[in-house]
Coordinates of C-alpha atoms in Angstrom, one line a residue:
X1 CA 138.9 136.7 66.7
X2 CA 139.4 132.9 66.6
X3 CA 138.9 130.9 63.8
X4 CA 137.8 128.2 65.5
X5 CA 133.7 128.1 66.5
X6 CA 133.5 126.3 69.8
X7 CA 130.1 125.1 70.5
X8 CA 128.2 127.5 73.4
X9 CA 125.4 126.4 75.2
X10 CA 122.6 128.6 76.3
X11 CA 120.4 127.6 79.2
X12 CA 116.4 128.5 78.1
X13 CA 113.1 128.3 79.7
X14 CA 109.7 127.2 79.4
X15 CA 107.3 129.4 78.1
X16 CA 103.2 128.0 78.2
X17 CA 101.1 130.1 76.2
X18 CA 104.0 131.2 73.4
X19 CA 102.4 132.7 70.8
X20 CA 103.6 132.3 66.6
X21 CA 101.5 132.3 63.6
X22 CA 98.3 130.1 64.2
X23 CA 99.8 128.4 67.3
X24 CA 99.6 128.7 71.1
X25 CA 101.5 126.1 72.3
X26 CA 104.7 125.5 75.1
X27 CA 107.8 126.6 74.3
X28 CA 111.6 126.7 74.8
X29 CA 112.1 130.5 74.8
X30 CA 115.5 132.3 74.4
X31 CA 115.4 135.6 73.5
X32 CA 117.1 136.1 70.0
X33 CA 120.1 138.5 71.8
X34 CA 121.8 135.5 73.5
X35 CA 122.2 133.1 70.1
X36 CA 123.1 136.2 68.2
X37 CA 125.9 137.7 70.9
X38 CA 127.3 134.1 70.9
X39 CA 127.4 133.8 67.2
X40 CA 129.1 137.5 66.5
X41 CA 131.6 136.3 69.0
X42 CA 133.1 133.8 67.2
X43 CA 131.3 130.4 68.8
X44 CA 128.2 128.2 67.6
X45 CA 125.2 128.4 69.9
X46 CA 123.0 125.3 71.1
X47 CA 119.7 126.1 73.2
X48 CA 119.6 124.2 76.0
X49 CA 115.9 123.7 77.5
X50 CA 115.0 122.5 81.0
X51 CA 116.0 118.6 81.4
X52 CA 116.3 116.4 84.0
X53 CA 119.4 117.4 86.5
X54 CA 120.7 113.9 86.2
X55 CA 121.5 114.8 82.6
X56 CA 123.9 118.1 83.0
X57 CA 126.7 116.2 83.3
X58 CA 126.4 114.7 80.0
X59 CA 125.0 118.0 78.5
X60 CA 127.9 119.9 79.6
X61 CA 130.7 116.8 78.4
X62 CA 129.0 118.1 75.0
X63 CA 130.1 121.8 75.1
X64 CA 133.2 123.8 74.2
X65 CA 131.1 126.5 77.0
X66 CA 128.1 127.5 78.5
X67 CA 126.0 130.3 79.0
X68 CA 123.3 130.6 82.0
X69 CA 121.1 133.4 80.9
X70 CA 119.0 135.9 82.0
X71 CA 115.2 134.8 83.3
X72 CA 112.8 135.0 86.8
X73 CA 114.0 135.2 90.3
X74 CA 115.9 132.4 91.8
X75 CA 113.8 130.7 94.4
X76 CA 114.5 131.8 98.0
X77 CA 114.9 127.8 99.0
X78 CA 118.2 127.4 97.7
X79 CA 119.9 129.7 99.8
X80 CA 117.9 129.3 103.2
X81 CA 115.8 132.5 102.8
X82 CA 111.8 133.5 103.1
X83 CA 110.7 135.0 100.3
X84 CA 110.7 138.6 100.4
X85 CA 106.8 139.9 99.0
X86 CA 108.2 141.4 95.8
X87 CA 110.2 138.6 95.2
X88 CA 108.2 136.4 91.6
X89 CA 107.3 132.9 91.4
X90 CA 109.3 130.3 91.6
X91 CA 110.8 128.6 88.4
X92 CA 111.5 125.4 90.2
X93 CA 112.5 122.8 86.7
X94 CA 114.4 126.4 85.7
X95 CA 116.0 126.2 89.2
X96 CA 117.0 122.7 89.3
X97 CA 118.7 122.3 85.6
X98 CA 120.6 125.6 85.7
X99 CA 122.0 124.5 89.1
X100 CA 123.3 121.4 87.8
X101 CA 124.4 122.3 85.0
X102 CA 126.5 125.5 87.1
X103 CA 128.3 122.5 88.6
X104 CA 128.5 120.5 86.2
X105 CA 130.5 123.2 84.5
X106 CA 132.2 123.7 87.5
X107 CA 133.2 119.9 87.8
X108 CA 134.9 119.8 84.2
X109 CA 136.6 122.9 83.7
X110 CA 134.0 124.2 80.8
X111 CA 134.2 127.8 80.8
X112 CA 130.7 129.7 81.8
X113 CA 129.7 132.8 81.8
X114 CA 126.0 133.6 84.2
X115 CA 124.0 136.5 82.7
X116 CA 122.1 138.4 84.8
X117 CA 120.3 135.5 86.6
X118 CA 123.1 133.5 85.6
X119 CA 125.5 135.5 88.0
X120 CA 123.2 135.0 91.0
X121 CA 122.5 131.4 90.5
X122 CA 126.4 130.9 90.0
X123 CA 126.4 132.9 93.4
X124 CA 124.2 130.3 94.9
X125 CA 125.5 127.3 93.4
X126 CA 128.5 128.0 95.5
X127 CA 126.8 128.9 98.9
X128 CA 125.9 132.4 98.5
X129 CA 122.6 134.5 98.8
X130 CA 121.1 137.2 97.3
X131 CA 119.1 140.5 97.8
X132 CA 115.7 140.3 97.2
X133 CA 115.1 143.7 95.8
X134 CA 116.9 146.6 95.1
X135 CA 115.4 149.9 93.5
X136 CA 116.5 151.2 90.4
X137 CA 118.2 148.9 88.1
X138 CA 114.7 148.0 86.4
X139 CA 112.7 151.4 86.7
X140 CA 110.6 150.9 83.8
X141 CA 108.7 147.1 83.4
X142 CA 109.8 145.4 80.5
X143 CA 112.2 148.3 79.3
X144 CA 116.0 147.9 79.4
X145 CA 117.7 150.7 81.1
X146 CA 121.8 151.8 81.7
X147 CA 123.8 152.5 84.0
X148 CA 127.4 152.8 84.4
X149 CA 129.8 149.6 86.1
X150 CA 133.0 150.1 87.2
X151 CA 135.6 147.2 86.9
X152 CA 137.8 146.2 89.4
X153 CA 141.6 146.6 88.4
X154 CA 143.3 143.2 88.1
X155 CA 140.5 140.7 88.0
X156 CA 139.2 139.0 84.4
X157 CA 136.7 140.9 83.8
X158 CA 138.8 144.3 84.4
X159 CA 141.3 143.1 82.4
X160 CA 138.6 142.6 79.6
X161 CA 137.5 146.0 80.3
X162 CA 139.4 148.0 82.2
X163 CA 137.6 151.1 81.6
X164 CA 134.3 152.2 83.3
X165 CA 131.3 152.0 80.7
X166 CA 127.2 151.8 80.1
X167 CA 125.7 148.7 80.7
X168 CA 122.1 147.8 79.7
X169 CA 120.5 146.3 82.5
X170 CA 117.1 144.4 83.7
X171 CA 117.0 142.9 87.3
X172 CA 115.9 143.7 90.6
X173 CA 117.5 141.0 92.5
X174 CA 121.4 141.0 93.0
X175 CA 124.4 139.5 94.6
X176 CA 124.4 139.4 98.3
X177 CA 127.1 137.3 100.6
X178 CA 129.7 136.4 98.0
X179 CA 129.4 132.4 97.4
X180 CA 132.9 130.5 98.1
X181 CA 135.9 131.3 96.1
X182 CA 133.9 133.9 94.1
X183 CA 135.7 137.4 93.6
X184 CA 133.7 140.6 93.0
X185 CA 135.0 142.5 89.7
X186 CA 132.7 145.0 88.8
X187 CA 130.9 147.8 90.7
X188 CA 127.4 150.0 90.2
X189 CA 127.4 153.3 91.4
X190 CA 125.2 152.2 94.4
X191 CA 127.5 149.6 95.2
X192 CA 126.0 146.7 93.9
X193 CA 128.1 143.7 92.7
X194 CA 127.7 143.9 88.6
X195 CA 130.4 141.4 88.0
X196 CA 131.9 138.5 89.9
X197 CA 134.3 136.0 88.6
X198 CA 136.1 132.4 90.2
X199 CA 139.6 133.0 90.2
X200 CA 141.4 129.3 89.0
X201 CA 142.6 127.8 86.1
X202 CA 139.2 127.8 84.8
X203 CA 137.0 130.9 83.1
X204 CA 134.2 131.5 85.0
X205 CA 132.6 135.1 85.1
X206 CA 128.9 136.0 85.7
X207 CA 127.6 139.5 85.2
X208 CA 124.7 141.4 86.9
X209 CA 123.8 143.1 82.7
X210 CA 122.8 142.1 79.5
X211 CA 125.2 141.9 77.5
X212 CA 123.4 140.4 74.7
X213 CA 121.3 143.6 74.7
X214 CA 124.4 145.9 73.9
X215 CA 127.5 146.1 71.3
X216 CA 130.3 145.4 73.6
X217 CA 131.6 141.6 72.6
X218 CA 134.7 142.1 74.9
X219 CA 133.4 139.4 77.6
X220 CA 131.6 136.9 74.9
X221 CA 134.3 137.1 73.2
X222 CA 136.8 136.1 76.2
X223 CA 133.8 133.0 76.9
X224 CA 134.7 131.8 73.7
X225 CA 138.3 132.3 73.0
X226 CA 138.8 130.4 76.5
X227 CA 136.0 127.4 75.5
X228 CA 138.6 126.7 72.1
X229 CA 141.7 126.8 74.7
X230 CA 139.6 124.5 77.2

């Protein structure tokens, strides 16, 4: 574990309707697994609400690393697709900031690591698409399930964890056609891509899982030990 707490930026959303105490009001959401995963890793975490795209650059310039998390489906638009009927409603400001700040991150070397919807907009920010829907990797509404993920020897993330293990995992949407330069790293048993990295002097790994719902720190961990190095 580093000394060192490099600053880590989480991507967040807008949420109409939050509810707290006496209030009912807008507001930036993150659940409370993503600040606290970044903090037991070692690194300091900033949320990072919807803003104007023109902004991500200097956002970014700001950060040791960044996190894309979790959140709705990415909108069929940005990789040339209808929507598919079970596919939700668009998050368009969502859409837009977390794009630019993917490339943006991309640009200047910050290390980023895409959760769940972070993987597949990191897939997309680089030209690739995505499936629509695939059954049972969310088979109970609002309920986290597991299943196992299988590394792929000799990439970053199976160097991180070399070992096949129990992931928690939330989506129904997932990694099609690879987007340019990205590498597949992880596996589920159905063949689904669970992990894909960009191979380069940069760090830059997205996962299909929550991480920030489990106890494994392994890949956290490597987001922040590379954001002191950066």
């Amino acid at each position: 574990m580093t000394t060192v707490r490099p600053l880590i930026g989480v991507s967040t959303y807008l949420e109409a309707g939050a509810r707290w105490g006496a209030w009912e009001l807008e507001a930036a959401l993150l659940p409370a697994g993503y600040p606290r995963l970044v903090q037991r890793a070692g690194g300091l975490a900033a949320m990072l609400p919807p803003d104007a795209p023109e902004y991500a650059a200097a956002t970014v310039a700001r950060l040791d690393g960044l996190v894309i998390a979790g959140g709705p489906d990415v909108e069929p638009v940005h990789y040339g697709a209808t929507p598919d009927p079970r596919t939700g409603p668009p998050a368009r400001a969502r859409d837009t900031w977390e794009l630019a700040l993917i490339r943006a991150a991309l640009a200047s070397g910050t290390p980023l690591l895409g959760i769940c919807r972070g993987l597949q907009l990191l897939n997309v920010a680089l030209g690739g698409t995505l499936v629509q829907h695939v059954d049972g990797h969310a088979p109970t509404p609002g309920v986290f399930g597991r299943h196992p993920v299988k590394p792929v020897p000799g990439t970053v993330y199976g160097d991180l964890v070399p070992e096949e293990t129990s992931v928690p995992t939330y989506h129904h949407q997932a990694v099609d056609r690879l987007g340019e330069g990205l590498l597949p790293s992880a596996y589920a048993p159905d063949g689904t891509i669970e992990a894909a990295e960009l191979p380069g002097p940069h760090w830059v790994v997205g996962v299909q899982w929550h991480p920030e719902m489990g106890e494994d720190l392994r890949v956290m961990r490597a987001l922040v030990t590379a954001a002191v190095r950066a």
